[in-house]
Amino acid sequence: MKKFLAMVLVVMMLFTVACQGKQETPANTDPTPTEAAATPVEKVTIKFAVQADSTDALNQIVAAFNNKSEKYKVEAVVMTNDSGNMHDQLMNSLASKSGEYDVISMDVVWAGEFASAGYLEPLDTLIKDNNWLPTDFNAGSMASGKYKGKNYVLPYFSDLGFLYYRKDIVSADDAKKLEAGEYTWDDLLKMAEAYMGKNGTKYGHVYQSKQYEGLTCNLNEFTANWSNIKGGLETMKKFVASKATPEDILTYTEGETHNAFLNGETVFARNWPYMNGMAASGEYSVKAEQLGYAPLPNGGTVGGWILGMNANSANKEGANEFLAFISGPEGQKINATVGSYMPGFNALLQDKDVLAANALLTNPGFQKALTMTIARPVVPNYSEVSDTIQIKGHEYLSNNGKIDDAAKAISDKLQ
Amino acid sequence: MVNKKAEKLFVTAIVLYLLIIIFPFIWVGLTSLKPESEIWGSEALKIFSNNSTVEHYQELFRGNILNALKNSFIISSITTIYVTLVASCCAYAIARLKFVGKNILLAIILATSMFPQMIVVGPIYNVFVKLGWTNSYFITLPYSMITLPVAIFILVTHFAKVPKEMEESAKVDGASAIRTFIKIILPLALPGIFTAAIITFIGAWNEFLLSLTLNSNSAFHTAPVAISFLRGQFTIFWGQVTAATVIVTIPTLIIVILFQKQIISGLTSGAVKE
Amino acid sequence: MKKILKFFDRHLAYLMITPAIILILLFSVLPILESMKYAFFDFQLNDQKKSGIYLHSNYNMPLSNETFEYIDYYLQIEASTVQKSDTSNYIAQIRENMKQHQQAIKSLLNNQVGIVKADKSDIDAIKDINTNVHDLLNALYAKDDVFYSEEDMLAVASELDTCIINSNYIGFNNFKQILKDPRVIYTLSITLIFTAISVFCELVLGLILALIMNKAMTGRGLIRTVSLIPWAIPTSVAALMWAYLYNGSSGIIAQVFSSMGIINQATDLMLTARGALSAIIAADVWKTTPYMALLLLAGLQVIPNSLYESSSLDGANKLKQFRHITLPLLKPSILVALLFRTLDAFRVFDLIYVLTGGGPGGTTESISIYAYKVMFAQTRFGYGSAMVLIMALAVGIISYAYIKFLDVKLVGE
């Protein structure tokens, strides 16, 4: 019966194609022209689901691997940079137990969920077979993918939130305090209020507080990793109320943040390392030499992307080989030197080429920030937890809710 | 006197309406000519930038947008053709022929429109993976979920309005039912058919979720999906997004205008107006 | 030939509806039924005990094997770090015990692989084995020695309990829970408000627009073309565009509104619950009025001119004509337009998702955004499917009310 229905479908399809033929060449309707043409006979293709890389690093890593490997060839399937969409797309694919992708890249907060769902292959054997230890890799990335005693991920690139300030505005004394991390949120607000208006700035400080994942990251920092939820929320509210932050700070994401900072509108900004790369491009009115870096008062949230293996992959051996390459010293070095990403393989932090390519890594303020990182919760129901944090936090900050309700709802969810 | 005043008021209202409708689009067009650094901040409210540029358009044409437009056209056209055909047949049967379970059929068609698309994406993806239909134009088949019900309902109302006498006189002349349908009914219902076709076309043109999930290979991206790719991890490339909005809208408009002419000519040649 | 034609004629109705039925069955009804099945299960992907539809109790054999491998792996690590020979002897002994336990489970389930069906006696026996394993490990760590991976070992061993899968059929529990979920009630009411206001505005504006487009007048072509622009922009893109225009600091519309005094300050548009909802409704009306107009226009065009001519001979004015000729004859088209706009508006997703993400503080979250979050972000498919079913029921009641209220017979006879 099913076969019959499929036949009917095919006939209908041909029929529509025939109708179509007058305007379009029939060749266009061939379902898989590229795949059929592009697959070479001898090498097995490993499919790597990954977001687009604005630098050339991904291309170079794939090329280097394909050059080196005798049995396998990697094809990067570029997914949307909208993380929410990518998550749902992966979810659909993994839930159907399909081996469509062999190696997948993930936001650090997805690993707990994917691992507990049984979609990922544990990687401890891979780590052991390459004579590595889990501690050879970035601790934050590895922690985000450790679930029930098994390591499910290896780092792709790591990320952390920290404070950018304008060196040409902030005094040397204050800069010293900032870089050493010896200041509180209240100190930052005072400084922001004192410096705003200088050198054409409009605001003192900007950060992310729209109702989205960025708010969870920022609240993580304001509440000192959820140790003081009520206090953190109140401090954040002080920032919202202050004249030193934009009136619509509650709609700010990373985009608004870097626009304000790079167009010279604000003295301080909380953002990820990528903004440094934008400043270095020289396209904006604020130049790289005006930038200073410091840790956030209670440490910065760990972000970034990690790699895992699809438990239903048909090419586990090849996936193993590629994972070891991309997360190991070879791949991570390309990523750090070509793409200026933070290396996830720790030994590279002392590598001369890496340090030369990435000025941030030698900056004392940034180095201090690297030592003060805080993670978001690693739980299977992370997105449910984060959703509550975002809604309750934003409700309170936008004067639509009470502090006690917000603090209670968040701490209940974190239990 | 009163009439003239009323007419003036009417014309002003129309002009105002047109301005409101078109303003966002014009503004987006103007924004697409600004350099990225002037799209936000104090420069954003200026009408023209001092540094106008077409770099966003150049950047887009270097990327995937033309291929995505082509896919969108192919997919939307196939969908429009087969959905309009299938819907015409089904709607005619519902409006004019007798068969058992007519009301049940109508109820099922309406009921499927009450479920959000997100719940069919998973099961359809599973089937497509099994059949090897992902990354192909087979995606036009599940598009029937979003386009077929509304097309059928529009056409039912239209077929129902075709005067019965014409059909009966054809029958008296000895024409078969199929012949009557093709020669008499279809031409008379042409405005409705073209309306259904436009609505189907734009419905398929705007579809996002199925396209993103089933056709993940960039060679098969449709325009809305390609536009959603115009972003970095933390940033949206607003210059390119606004430029892409213009690029995607203009060809659809041309098609819509062409369809419109058909509606009008269908009307004048029809005998519905007695 | 004649025979064939006759056959066609006799069964014409069934032949003509068959393609539509096949399409609807395959790509709407079956997938919907497949998803709706989940509503009766505690089905959530982020938990291996619940990530399937299980009517019976089962045992997860692959996870079990993996877990025993890991226990052995960690036992080897411990063996290399312990100081006392007594402890290393004990480790050597329990490594053997573990192998026996694993074998015992395997033979209990007849060496089947994959997710294996297990009856109650099997499950009880496996539970005893699990207790045994935990006891052995606890005894190991009770010893006074240097251990390297106690935490990891205990975490891994706890997975043995995850391997036991109980039936996750829960009947109507999801629905009971939904009726008590304040967020469902809230998002449902937001959706209703959004649907009522936007569909009403679209109907009125769309009707006016259709009447204008149907009139012979200069510039009609221009009006038609311009009117269709908003609708031709993909929703996901239009939403982005409005997000830019509404933006508190760089958005032209927010600025214009605040300088006109419609809102206190530019940022209020997206940061107050009322402002954000109004902004969303305005964008939706802008976007879909043309669709409404087109549906109504098609209906207007088939009203015979002769009707108007004869009534003006009788001295009826324009308003009377509209009430007594246009409206009654337009009823079927109005019904179709209202029905499908309501169905669409009730499922509103892209627009709100991009414009506000449900903010500020969840005040503009629609039921389909909540359902989407529950299903795809939180992977609670059971609960989400039940929510979707309730949502479909709600919109079904509205549709029924329309059909009764407008009293239109779509199908003649």
mmCIF file of N, CA, C and O in Angstrom, chain A residues 9 13 15-16 19-20 24 28-29 31-35 51 78-82 85 89 92-93 96 98 100-101 157 159 254-256 258-259 263 265 272 274 284 305, chain B residues 36-37 40-42 70 74 77-78 81-82 85 121-122 125-126 129 133-138 140-141 208 212-213 216-217 219-221 228-229 231-235:
data_model
loop_
_atom_site.group_PDB
_atom_site.id
_atom_site.type_symbol
_atom_site.label_atom_id
_atom_site.label_comp_id
_atom_site.label_asym_id
_atom_site.label_seq_id
_atom_site.Cartn_x
_atom_site.Cartn_y
_atom_site.Cartn_z
ATOM 1 N N LEU A 9 2.548 9.385 -5.776
ATOM 2 C CA LEU A 9 3.250 10.636 -5.529
ATOM 3 C C LEU A 9 4.227 10.941 -6.650
ATOM 4 O O LEU A 9 4.283 12.053 -7.165
ATOM 5 N N MET A 13 4.292 13.978 -9.182
ATOM 6 C CA MET A 13 5.460 14.848 -9.233
ATOM 7 C C MET A 13 5.909 15.041 -10.685
ATOM 8 O O MET A 13 6.138 16.155 -11.131
ATOM 9 N N PHE A 15 4.168 14.693 -13.256
ATOM 10 C CA PHE A 15 3.128 15.446 -13.942
ATOM 11 C C PHE A 15 3.358 16.951 -13.756
ATOM 12 O O PHE A 15 3.373 17.723 -14.715
ATOM 13 N N THR A 16 3.586 17.345 -12.524
ATOM 14 C CA THR A 16 3.791 18.782 -12.274
ATOM 15 C C THR A 16 5.079 19.245 -12.933
ATOM 16 O O THR A 16 5.150 20.347 -13.457
ATOM 17 N N CYS A 19 4.347 19.893 -16.476
ATOM 18 C CA CYS A 19 3.639 21.167 -16.638
ATOM 19 C C CYS A 19 4.620 22.309 -16.550
ATOM 20 O O CYS A 19 4.497 23.338 -17.199
ATOM 21 N N GLN A 20 5.570 22.089 -15.673
ATOM 22 C CA GLN A 20 6.548 23.110 -15.341
ATOM 23 C C GLN A 20 7.537 23.310 -16.486
ATOM 24 O O GLN A 20 8.064 24.373 -16.692
ATOM 25 N N GLU A 24 10.689 26.144 -17.091
ATOM 26 C CA GLU A 24 11.952 25.804 -16.450
ATOM 27 C C GLU A 24 12.579 24.617 -17.166
ATOM 28 O O GLU A 24 11.873 23.732 -17.625
ATOM 29 N N ASN A 28 16.496 21.223 -13.840
ATOM 30 C CA ASN A 28 16.406 21.880 -12.546
ATOM 31 C C ASN A 28 15.678 21.055 -11.502
ATOM 32 O O ASN A 28 15.841 21.263 -10.322
ATOM 33 N N THR A 29 14.828 20.156 -11.983
ATOM 34 C CA THR A 29 14.016 19.425 -11.032
ATOM 35 C C THR A 29 14.658 18.108 -10.616
ATOM 36 O O THR A 29 14.106 17.372 -9.835
ATOM 37 N N PRO A 31 16.366 15.917 -8.312
ATOM 38 C CA PRO A 31 16.436 16.165 -6.883
ATOM 39 C C PRO A 31 17.839 16.416 -6.336
ATOM 40 O O PRO A 31 18.016 17.265 -5.493
ATOM 41 N N THR A 32 18.819 15.639 -6.766
ATOM 42 C CA THR A 32 20.128 15.798 -6.130
ATOM 43 C C THR A 32 21.240 15.890 -7.156
ATOM 44 O O THR A 32 22.086 15.008 -7.227
ATOM 45 N N PRO A 33 21.258 16.963 -7.908
ATOM 46 C CA PRO A 33 22.286 17.017 -8.943
ATOM 47 C C PRO A 33 23.692 17.207 -8.368
ATOM 48 O O PRO A 33 24.633 16.564 -8.820
ATOM 49 N N THR A 34 23.833 18.046 -7.347
ATOM 50 C CA THR A 34 25.176 18.352 -6.843
ATOM 51 C C THR A 34 25.792 17.143 -6.159
ATOM 52 O O THR A 34 26.946 16.833 -6.357
ATOM 53 N N GLU A 35 24.977 16.453 -5.341
ATOM 54 C CA GLU A 35 25.536 15.343 -4.588
ATOM 55 C C GLU A 35 26.039 14.244 -5.512
ATOM 56 O O GLU A 35 27.109 13.709 -5.321
ATOM 57 N N GLN A 51 28.085 26.302 12.004
ATOM 58 C CA GLN A 51 27.641 27.631 11.576
ATOM 59 C C GLN A 51 28.677 28.239 10.638
ATOM 60 O O GLN A 51 29.839 27.861 10.653
ATOM 61 N N VAL A 78 26.868 24.048 6.122
ATOM 62 C CA VAL A 78 26.763 25.326 6.830
ATOM 63 C C VAL A 78 25.325 25.550 7.296
ATOM 64 O O VAL A 78 24.399 25.549 6.503
ATOM 65 N N MET A 79 25.184 25.703 8.606
ATOM 66 C CA MET A 79 23.852 25.920 9.195
ATOM 67 C C MET A 79 23.664 27.412 9.446
ATOM 68 O O MET A 79 24.597 28.185 9.400
ATOM 69 N N THR A 80 22.404 27.777 9.769
ATOM 70 C CA THR A 80 22.137 29.186 9.998
ATOM 71 C C THR A 80 22.864 29.688 11.253
ATOM 72 O O THR A 80 23.073 28.946 12.203
ATOM 73 N N ASN A 81 23.241 30.961 11.228
ATOM 74 C CA ASN A 81 23.881 31.551 12.392
ATOM 75 C C ASN A 81 22.877 31.947 13.460
ATOM 76 O O ASN A 81 23.257 32.429 14.519
ATOM 77 N N ASP A 82 21.599 31.765 13.161
ATOM 78 C CA ASP A 82 20.586 31.983 14.185
ATOM 79 C C ASP A 82 20.600 30.744 15.080
ATOM 80 O O ASP A 82 20.115 29.682 14.710
ATOM 81 N N ASN A 85 17.391 28.651 15.663
ATOM 82 C CA ASN A 85 16.995 27.856 14.501
ATOM 83 C C ASN A 85 17.888 26.641 14.339
ATOM 84 O O ASN A 85 17.425 25.557 14.019
ATOM 85 N N GLN A 89 16.815 22.706 14.294
ATOM 86 C CA GLN A 89 17.130 21.927 13.107
ATOM 87 C C GLN A 89 17.905 20.657 13.502
ATOM 88 O O GLN A 89 17.606 19.562 13.045
ATOM 89 N N ASN A 92 15.634 18.148 15.326
ATOM 90 C CA ASN A 92 14.823 17.364 14.392
ATOM 91 C C ASN A 92 15.611 16.219 13.810
ATOM 92 O O ASN A 92 15.157 15.088 13.742
ATOM 93 N N SER A 93 16.841 16.548 13.381
ATOM 94 C CA SER A 93 17.668 15.560 12.721
ATOM 95 C C SER A 93 18.094 14.466 13.698
ATOM 96 O O SER A 93 17.995 13.276 13.406
ATOM 97 N N SER A 96 15.302 12.089 14.895
ATOM 98 C CA SER A 96 14.846 11.090 13.931
ATOM 99 C C SER A 96 15.854 9.959 13.807
ATOM 100 O O SER A 96 15.688 9.075 12.980
ATOM 101 N N SER A 98 18.653 10.007 12.577
ATOM 102 C CA SER A 98 19.295 9.960 11.269
ATOM 103 C C SER A 98 20.788 10.220 11.427
ATOM 104 O O SER A 98 21.226 10.909 12.346
ATOM 105 N N GLU A 100 22.423 11.911 9.308
ATOM 106 C CA GLU A 100 22.651 12.959 8.321
ATOM 107 C C GLU A 100 23.947 13.731 8.599
ATOM 108 O O GLU A 100 24.673 14.071 7.691
ATOM 109 N N TYR A 101 24.190 14.023 9.869
ATOM 110 C CA TYR A 101 25.435 14.696 10.237
ATOM 111 C C TYR A 101 26.261 13.753 11.108
ATOM 112 O O TYR A 101 25.729 13.111 12.007
ATOM 113 N N PHE A 157 35.702 26.441 19.653
ATOM 114 C CA PHE A 157 36.403 27.623 20.148
ATOM 115 C C PHE A 157 35.707 28.084 21.409
ATOM 116 O O PHE A 157 34.514 27.861 21.588
ATOM 117 N N ASP A 159 34.812 31.079 24.407
ATOM 118 C CA ASP A 159 34.382 32.464 24.405
ATOM 119 C C ASP A 159 34.146 32.873 25.851
ATOM 120 O O ASP A 159 33.832 32.024 26.667
ATOM 121 N N GLU A 254 23.885 41.761 21.496
ATOM 122 C CA GLU A 254 25.285 42.043 21.156
ATOM 123 C C GLU A 254 25.375 43.076 20.026
ATOM 124 O O GLU A 254 26.270 43.912 20.021
ATOM 125 N N GLY A 255 24.459 43.009 19.070
ATOM 126 C CA GLY A 255 24.498 43.926 17.929
ATOM 127 C C GLY A 255 24.415 45.385 18.360
ATOM 128 O O GLY A 255 25.236 46.216 17.971
ATOM 129 N N GLU A 256 23.410 45.704 19.194
ATOM 130 C CA GLU A 256 23.268 47.075 19.680
ATOM 131 C C GLU A 256 24.499 47.466 20.483
ATOM 132 O O GLU A 256 24.952 48.604 20.426
ATOM 133 N N HIS A 258 27.713 46.419 20.233
ATOM 134 C CA HIS A 258 28.918 46.785 19.482
ATOM 135 C C HIS A 258 28.691 48.028 18.626
ATOM 136 O O HIS A 258 29.619 48.799 18.401
ATOM 137 N N ASN A 259 27.438 48.231 18.171
ATOM 138 C CA ASN A 259 27.188 49.469 17.436
ATOM 139 C C ASN A 259 27.422 50.692 18.316
ATOM 140 O O ASN A 259 28.059 51.651 17.898
ATOM 141 N N ASN A 263 30.766 52.909 17.582
ATOM 142 C CA ASN A 263 30.475 54.236 17.048
ATOM 143 C C ASN A 263 30.785 55.340 18.055
ATOM 144 O O ASN A 263 30.393 56.481 17.864
ATOM 145 N N GLU A 265 29.744 55.805 21.172
ATOM 146 C CA GLU A 265 28.642 56.349 21.966
ATOM 147 C C GLU A 265 28.729 56.015 23.442
ATOM 148 O O GLU A 265 28.014 56.579 24.251
ATOM 149 N N TRP A 272 31.614 39.979 24.052
ATOM 150 C CA TRP A 272 32.470 38.811 23.819
ATOM 151 C C TRP A 272 33.711 39.250 23.030
ATOM 152 O O TRP A 272 33.757 40.365 22.501
ATOM 153 N N TYR A 274 34.633 38.810 20.086
ATOM 154 C CA TYR A 274 34.507 39.127 18.660
ATOM 155 C C TYR A 274 34.548 40.621 18.383
ATOM 156 O O TYR A 274 34.982 41.060 17.325
ATOM 157 N N TYR A 284 35.267 51.290 11.906
ATOM 158 C CA TYR A 284 34.420 52.055 12.811
ATOM 159 C C TYR A 284 35.195 53.239 13.405
ATOM 160 O O TYR A 284 36.423 53.290 13.333
ATOM 161 N N TRP A 305 31.624 27.475 21.295
ATOM 162 C CA TRP A 305 31.053 26.318 20.607
ATOM 163 C C TRP A 305 31.885 25.083 20.839
ATOM 164 O O TRP A 305 33.113 25.161 20.982
ATOM 165 N N GLU B 36 27.170 50.108 6.562
ATOM 166 C CA GLU B 36 26.777 49.400 7.786
ATOM 167 C C GLU B 36 26.886 50.273 9.038
ATOM 168 O O GLU B 36 26.034 50.222 9.916
ATOM 169 N N SER B 37 27.929 51.100 9.105
ATOM 170 C CA SER B 37 28.150 51.873 10.332
ATOM 171 C C SER B 37 27.126 52.990 10.514
ATOM 172 O O SER B 37 26.991 53.542 11.594
ATOM 173 N N TRP B 40 22.859 52.201 12.249
ATOM 174 C CA TRP B 40 22.475 52.373 13.643
ATOM 175 C C TRP B 40 23.050 53.678 14.173
ATOM 176 O O TRP B 40 23.997 54.207 13.611
ATOM 177 N N GLY B 41 22.464 54.156 15.254
ATOM 178 C CA GLY B 41 22.992 55.345 15.896
ATOM 179 C C GLY B 41 22.412 56.612 15.316
ATOM 180 O O GLY B 41 21.363 56.604 14.671
ATOM 181 N N SER B 42 23.117 57.721 15.517
ATOM 182 C CA SER B 42 22.538 59.023 15.197
ATOM 183 C C SER B 42 22.305 59.189 13.693
ATOM 184 O O SER B 42 21.393 59.897 13.277
ATOM 185 N N LYS B 70 16.110 31.679 -7.459
ATOM 186 C CA LYS B 70 15.758 30.672 -8.469
ATOM 187 C C LYS B 70 15.000 29.517 -7.809
ATOM 188 O O LYS B 70 13.935 29.112 -8.280
ATOM 189 N N ILE B 74 11.182 28.263 -8.568
ATOM 190 C CA ILE B 74 10.846 26.911 -9.006
ATOM 191 C C ILE B 74 9.866 26.277 -8.029
ATOM 192 O O ILE B 74 8.817 25.764 -8.407
ATOM 193 N N SER B 77 6.468 28.000 -8.041
ATOM 194 C CA SER B 77 5.723 27.754 -9.276
ATOM 195 C C SER B 77 5.162 26.342 -9.300
ATOM 196 O O SER B 77 3.980 26.139 -9.600
ATOM 197 N N ILE B 78 6.010 25.364 -8.984
ATOM 198 C CA ILE B 78 5.508 23.982 -8.975
ATOM 199 C C ILE B 78 4.334 23.876 -8.015
ATOM 200 O O ILE B 78 3.287 23.323 -8.337
ATOM 201 N N ILE B 81 1.198 25.519 -9.428
ATOM 202 C CA ILE B 81 0.551 24.789 -10.520
ATOM 203 C C ILE B 81 -0.194 23.561 -10.009
ATOM 204 O O ILE B 81 -1.379 23.384 -10.258
ATOM 205 N N TYR B 82 0.506 22.731 -9.227
ATOM 206 C CA TYR B 82 -0.187 21.495 -8.866
ATOM 207 C C TYR B 82 -1.282 21.749 -7.827
ATOM 208 O O TYR B 82 -2.333 21.117 -7.857
ATOM 209 N N LEU B 85 -4.352 23.115 -9.592
ATOM 210 C CA LEU B 85 -5.013 22.028 -10.333
ATOM 211 C C LEU B 85 -5.814 21.113 -9.406
ATOM 212 O O LEU B 85 -7.009 20.889 -9.602
ATOM 213 N N VAL B 121 6.442 19.236 10.972
ATOM 214 C CA VAL B 121 7.814 19.278 10.466
ATOM 215 C C VAL B 121 8.584 18.017 10.854
ATOM 216 O O VAL B 121 9.240 17.410 10.011
ATOM 217 N N GLY B 122 8.467 17.608 12.098
ATOM 218 C CA GLY B 122 9.209 16.439 12.579
ATOM 219 C C GLY B 122 8.848 15.169 11.810
ATOM 220 O O GLY B 122 9.720 14.556 11.180
ATOM 221 N N TYR B 125 9.925 15.325 8.206
ATOM 222 C CA TYR B 125 11.385 15.200 8.088
ATOM 223 C C TYR B 125 11.793 13.724 8.138
ATOM 224 O O TYR B 125 12.606 13.261 7.333
ATOM 225 N N ASN B 126 11.210 12.983 9.096
ATOM 226 C CA ASN B 126 11.555 11.560 9.225
ATOM 227 C C ASN B 126 11.289 10.815 7.919
ATOM 228 O O ASN B 126 12.132 10.045 7.457
ATOM 229 N N VAL B 129 13.779 11.856 5.173
ATOM 230 C CA VAL B 129 15.112 11.274 5.351
ATOM 231 C C VAL B 129 15.094 9.827 4.865
ATOM 232 O O VAL B 129 15.991 9.378 4.154
ATOM 233 N N TRP B 133 14.596 12.215 0.300
ATOM 234 C CA TRP B 133 14.015 13.361 -0.388
ATOM 235 C C TRP B 133 14.464 14.706 0.184
ATOM 236 O O TRP B 133 14.022 15.746 -0.294
ATOM 237 N N THR B 134 15.282 14.678 1.235
ATOM 238 C CA THR B 134 15.751 15.966 1.746
ATOM 239 C C THR B 134 16.647 16.595 0.687
ATOM 240 O O THR B 134 17.235 15.898 -0.140
ATOM 241 N N ASN B 135 16.762 17.903 0.714
ATOM 242 C CA ASN B 135 17.532 18.639 -0.284
ATOM 243 C C ASN B 135 17.105 18.304 -1.713
ATOM 244 O O ASN B 135 17.881 17.824 -2.528
ATOM 245 N N SER B 136 15.820 18.521 -1.983
ATOM 246 C CA SER B 136 15.301 18.319 -3.328
ATOM 247 C C SER B 136 14.052 19.168 -3.485
ATOM 248 O O SER B 136 13.591 19.784 -2.528
ATOM 249 N N TYR B 137 13.505 19.169 -4.704
ATOM 250 C CA TYR B 137 12.276 19.937 -4.913
ATOM 251 C C TYR B 137 11.040 19.163 -4.480
ATOM 252 O O TYR B 137 9.926 19.639 -4.639
ATOM 253 N N PHE B 138 11.222 17.974 -3.919
ATOM 254 C CA PHE B 138 10.078 17.260 -3.366
ATOM 255 C C PHE B 138 9.431 18.039 -2.234
ATOM 256 O O PHE B 138 8.332 17.736 -1.800
ATOM 257 N N THR B 140 8.021 20.605 -2.374
ATOM 258 C CA THR B 140 6.760 21.216 -2.795
ATOM 259 C C THR B 140 5.561 20.390 -2.329
ATOM 260 O O THR B 140 4.481 20.925 -2.161
ATOM 261 N N LEU B 141 5.750 19.084 -2.127
ATOM 262 C CA LEU B 141 4.618 18.249 -1.704
ATOM 263 C C LEU B 141 4.094 18.634 -0.311
ATOM 264 O O LEU B 141 2.910 18.878 -0.170
ATOM 265 N N PHE B 208 8.952 29.206 5.572
ATOM 266 C CA PHE B 208 10.298 29.231 6.146
ATOM 267 C C PHE B 208 10.669 27.920 6.843
ATOM 268 O O PHE B 208 11.690 27.322 6.541
ATOM 269 N N LEU B 212 13.677 25.402 5.788
ATOM 270 C CA LEU B 212 14.902 25.392 6.595
ATOM 271 C C LEU B 212 15.244 23.975 7.040
ATOM 272 O O LEU B 212 16.403 23.568 7.007
ATOM 273 N N THR B 213 14.233 23.211 7.431
ATOM 274 C CA THR B 213 14.486 21.899 8.007
ATOM 275 C C THR B 213 14.755 20.843 6.932
ATOM 276 O O THR B 213 15.682 20.052 7.066
ATOM 277 N N SER B 216 18.449 21.619 3.963
ATOM 278 C CA SER B 216 19.500 22.325 4.706
ATOM 279 C C SER B 216 20.699 22.653 3.823
ATOM 280 O O SER B 216 21.479 23.533 4.142
ATOM 281 N N ASN B 217 20.838 21.953 2.703
ATOM 282 C CA ASN B 217 21.947 22.221 1.788
ATOM 283 C C ASN B 217 21.738 23.572 1.099
ATOM 284 O O ASN B 217 20.662 23.824 0.552
ATOM 285 N N ALA B 219 22.507 24.745 -1.602
ATOM 286 C CA ALA B 219 22.123 24.722 -3.011
ATOM 287 C C ALA B 219 20.609 24.721 -3.164
ATOM 288 O O ALA B 219 20.087 25.086 -4.215
ATOM 289 N N PHE B 220 19.881 24.315 -2.114
ATOM 290 C CA PHE B 220 18.425 24.246 -2.200
ATOM 291 C C PHE B 220 17.727 25.255 -1.296
ATOM 292 O O PHE B 220 16.532 25.146 -1.061
ATOM 293 N N HIS B 221 18.485 26.206 -0.759
ATOM 294 C CA HIS B 221 17.847 27.223 0.086
ATOM 295 C C HIS B 221 16.844 28.047 -0.709
ATOM 296 O O HIS B 221 17.072 28.358 -1.868
ATOM 297 N N SER B 228 17.745 34.551 6.162
ATOM 298 C CA SER B 228 18.008 34.269 7.579
ATOM 299 C C SER B 228 19.475 33.913 7.813
ATOM 300 O O SER B 228 19.944 33.909 8.939
ATOM 301 N N PHE B 229 20.182 33.592 6.738
ATOM 302 C CA PHE B 229 21.616 33.286 6.887
ATOM 303 C C PHE B 229 22.476 34.547 6.900
ATOM 304 O O PHE B 229 23.685 34.463 7.086
ATOM 305 N N ARG B 231 23.566 36.641 8.812
ATOM 306 C CA ARG B 231 23.906 37.101 10.149
ATOM 307 C C ARG B 231 25.138 36.389 10.652
ATOM 308 O O ARG B 231 25.466 35.298 10.207
ATOM 309 N N GLY B 232 25.832 37.066 11.547
ATOM 310 C CA GLY B 232 26.975 36.445 12.192
ATOM 311 C C GLY B 232 26.486 35.825 13.484
ATOM 312 O O GLY B 232 25.290 35.803 13.768
ATOM 313 N N GLN B 233 27.409 35.315 14.304
ATOM 314 C CA GLN B 233 26.970 34.692 15.546
ATOM 315 C C GLN B 233 26.240 35.691 16.437
ATOM 316 O O GLN B 233 25.268 35.364 17.089
ATOM 317 N N PHE B 234 26.732 36.925 16.476
ATOM 318 C CA PHE B 234 26.117 37.904 17.359
ATOM 319 C C PHE B 234 25.495 39.079 16.613
ATOM 320 O O PHE B 234 24.974 39.993 17.214
ATOM 321 N N THR B 235 25.628 39.102 15.291
ATOM 322 C CA THR B 235 25.205 40.301 14.581
ATOM 323 C C THR B 235 24.292 39.939 13.420
ATOM 324 O O THR B 235 24.366 38.860 12.866
#
